[in-house]
Amino acid sequence: MNRRRVLQSAGALVAISFAGCLEGVQDHFEGGVQGIVPIEIYSEADQYYNVQLQAYEHETNRQTYDEGYSVTGGDSVIPPHLEATRQSLRVVKFGADGEEQADVREVTITPETELVLIWIYDDDLVLDVHRGDVDGAANETPTPPDEEDVEDDTADSDDPGTNGSEADE
């Protein structure tokens, strides 16, 4: 075998190996880069509260996130990030005794979601979801799951529809 044949064979092997490597890298990134959604919890309460965060995929109802925290008044917590996929985030604030559910809020997380802020008050639980600008969509501030169970204490408020929970835009 002469030197030219050996060099041609080696060149062909390098080209094939490099093509296989590129295909592997392309397959790795084919689905796109999946984002993350940071979560921040702030307590403006006078006492500590236990908070449970759970997320479920919309299509399969598979639980994708389950975290629990005890947040002292005036403190903040930065839990692990959520995946930026279509899922429901449910936040439960337990009462002062630690066993009774005081407040429950649920919001939808999408790939456009950029940040979830959770504010804990003695008498309320507020979720503020910041989304990227998608066709002028506004940020989402959830309402309690059962409107009938919520007392009408917004008569003294300047804007009864927001209950002081929407971010300024």
Coordinates of C-alpha atoms in Angstrom, one line a residue:
M1 CA 0.0 0.0 0.0
N2 CA 1.5 3.3 -0.9
R3 CA 1.5 6.5 1.1
R4 CA -1.2 8.2 -1.0
R5 CA -3.7 5.4 -0.4
V6 CA -3.0 5.6 3.4
L7 CA -3.5 9.3 3.5
Q8 CA -6.7 9.1 1.5
S9 CA -8.1 6.4 3.9
A10 CA -7.1 8.4 6.9
G11 CA -8.7 11.6 5.5
A12 CA -11.9 9.7 4.8
L13 CA -12.0 8.3 8.3
V14 CA -11.5 11.7 9.8
A15 CA -14.3 13.2 7.7
I16 CA -16.7 10.4 8.6
S17 CA -15.8 10.7 12.3
F18 CA -16.3 14.5 12.2
A19 CA -19.7 14.1 10.5
G20 CA -20.8 11.7 13.1
C21 CA -19.7 14.1 15.9
L22 CA -21.6 17.0 14.3
E23 CA -24.7 14.8 13.9
G24 CA -24.5 13.9 17.6
V25 CA -24.2 17.6 18.6
Q26 CA -27.1 18.5 16.3
D27 CA -29.3 15.7 17.8
H28 CA -28.5 17.0 21.2
F29 CA -29.8 20.5 20.4
E30 CA -32.5 19.6 18.0
G31 CA -35.4 20.2 20.4
G32 CA -34.2 23.7 21.2
V33 CA -32.8 25.0 24.5
Q34 CA -35.3 24.7 27.3
G35 CA -35.4 27.7 29.6
I36 CA -35.9 28.0 33.3
V37 CA -38.2 30.1 35.5
P38 CA -36.8 31.6 38.7
I39 CA -39.0 31.7 41.7
E40 CA -38.7 34.2 44.6
I41 CA -40.7 34.0 47.8
Y42 CA -41.0 37.1 50.0
S43 CA -42.8 37.3 53.4
E44 CA -44.3 40.5 54.6
A45 CA -46.1 38.6 57.4
D46 CA -45.6 39.1 61.2
Q47 CA -45.1 35.3 61.8
Y48 CA -43.7 32.4 59.9
Y49 CA -45.8 30.3 57.4
N50 CA -45.2 27.0 55.7
V51 CA -45.5 27.1 52.0
Q52 CA -45.9 24.2 49.6
L53 CA -45.0 24.6 45.8
Q54 CA -46.1 21.9 43.4
A55 CA -46.1 21.9 39.6
Y56 CA -47.9 19.5 37.2
E57 CA -47.6 19.0 33.5
H58 CA -50.8 20.0 31.7
E59 CA -50.9 17.0 29.3
T60 CA -50.0 14.1 31.5
N61 CA -50.7 15.6 35.0
R62 CA -47.2 14.3 36.0
Q63 CA -45.8 16.1 39.0
T64 CA -42.7 18.0 37.9
Y65 CA -41.9 20.1 41.1
D66 CA -42.5 19.6 44.8
E67 CA -40.9 21.9 47.3
G68 CA -41.8 23.0 50.8
Y69 CA -40.5 25.9 52.9
S70 CA -41.0 27.6 56.2
V71 CA -40.7 31.3 55.6
T72 CA -40.2 33.7 58.6
G73 CA -41.7 37.2 58.5
G74 CA -39.5 39.7 56.7
D75 CA -37.4 36.9 55.0
S76 CA -37.1 35.8 51.4
V77 CA -36.4 32.4 49.9
I78 CA -35.1 31.5 46.4
P79 CA -36.2 27.9 45.7
P80 CA -34.9 25.8 42.7
H81 CA -36.0 27.0 39.3
L82 CA -39.0 25.6 37.4
E83 CA -38.7 24.3 33.8
A84 CA -40.1 26.7 31.3
T85 CA -42.7 24.2 29.9
R86 CA -46.5 24.3 30.0
Q87 CA -47.5 23.3 33.5
S88 CA -49.6 24.4 36.4
L89 CA -47.9 25.8 39.6
R90 CA -49.9 25.4 42.8
V91 CA -48.8 27.3 45.9
V92 CA -50.4 26.5 49.3
K93 CA -49.9 28.6 52.3
F94 CA -50.6 26.7 55.5
G95 CA -52.1 28.4 58.6
A96 CA -50.3 29.4 61.7
D97 CA -50.9 26.0 63.2
G98 CA -49.1 24.4 60.2
E99 CA -51.8 22.0 59.3
E100 CA -54.7 24.0 58.0
Q101 CA -54.6 25.3 54.4
A102 CA -55.0 29.1 54.7
D103 CA -54.6 30.1 51.0
V104 CA -54.2 28.3 47.7
R105 CA -53.2 29.9 44.4
E106 CA -52.6 28.3 41.0
V107 CA -51.1 29.8 37.9
T108 CA -50.0 28.5 34.5
I109 CA -46.3 28.4 33.6
T110 CA -45.4 28.6 29.9
P111 CA -42.2 28.8 27.9
E112 CA -42.7 32.6 27.9
T113 CA -42.7 32.8 31.7
E114 CA -39.7 34.7 32.9
L115 CA -40.2 35.0 36.7
V116 CA -42.6 34.0 39.5
L117 CA -42.8 36.2 42.6
I118 CA -44.7 34.9 45.6
W119 CA -45.7 37.4 48.4
I120 CA -46.8 36.0 51.7
Y121 CA -49.0 38.2 54.0
D122 CA -50.8 37.3 57.2
D123 CA -54.1 37.6 55.4
D124 CA -53.2 36.8 51.8
L125 CA -51.0 35.0 49.3
V126 CA -50.1 36.7 46.1
L127 CA -48.5 35.2 43.0
D128 CA -47.1 37.6 40.4
V129 CA -46.1 35.9 37.1
H130 CA -43.9 37.9 34.7
R131 CA -44.1 36.8 31.1
G132 CA -42.1 37.8 28.1
D133 CA -43.9 40.2 25.7
V134 CA -46.0 37.8 23.6
D135 CA -48.5 39.7 21.5
G136 CA -48.8 42.4 24.2
A137 CA -50.0 39.9 26.8
A138 CA -50.1 41.2 30.3
N139 CA -48.6 39.6 33.4
E140 CA -50.9 37.2 35.2
T141 CA -52.0 37.6 38.8
P142 CA -54.2 34.7 39.9
T143 CA -57.5 34.9 41.7
P144 CA -58.3 32.5 44.6
P145 CA -59.6 29.1 43.4
D146 CA -63.1 29.5 44.9
E147 CA -64.3 33.1 44.7
E148 CA -67.3 32.2 46.9
D149 CA -65.1 31.3 49.8
V150 CA -63.3 34.7 49.8
E151 CA -64.9 37.4 52.0
D152 CA -65.6 40.7 50.4
D153 CA -63.1 42.9 52.2
T154 CA -62.1 45.1 49.2
A155 CA -64.6 47.9 49.9
D156 CA -61.9 50.1 51.4
S157 CA -59.4 49.4 48.6
D158 CA -58.8 52.0 45.8
D159 CA -59.0 49.4 43.1
P160 CA -61.1 46.4 44.2
G161 CA -60.2 44.3 41.1
T162 CA -56.5 44.1 41.9
N163 CA -56.5 43.5 45.6
G164 CA -53.1 45.2 45.6
S165 CA -51.4 42.3 43.8
E166 CA -50.7 43.4 40.2
A167 CA -47.3 44.6 39.2
D168 CA -47.0 48.2 37.9
E169 CA -46.6 48.3 34.2

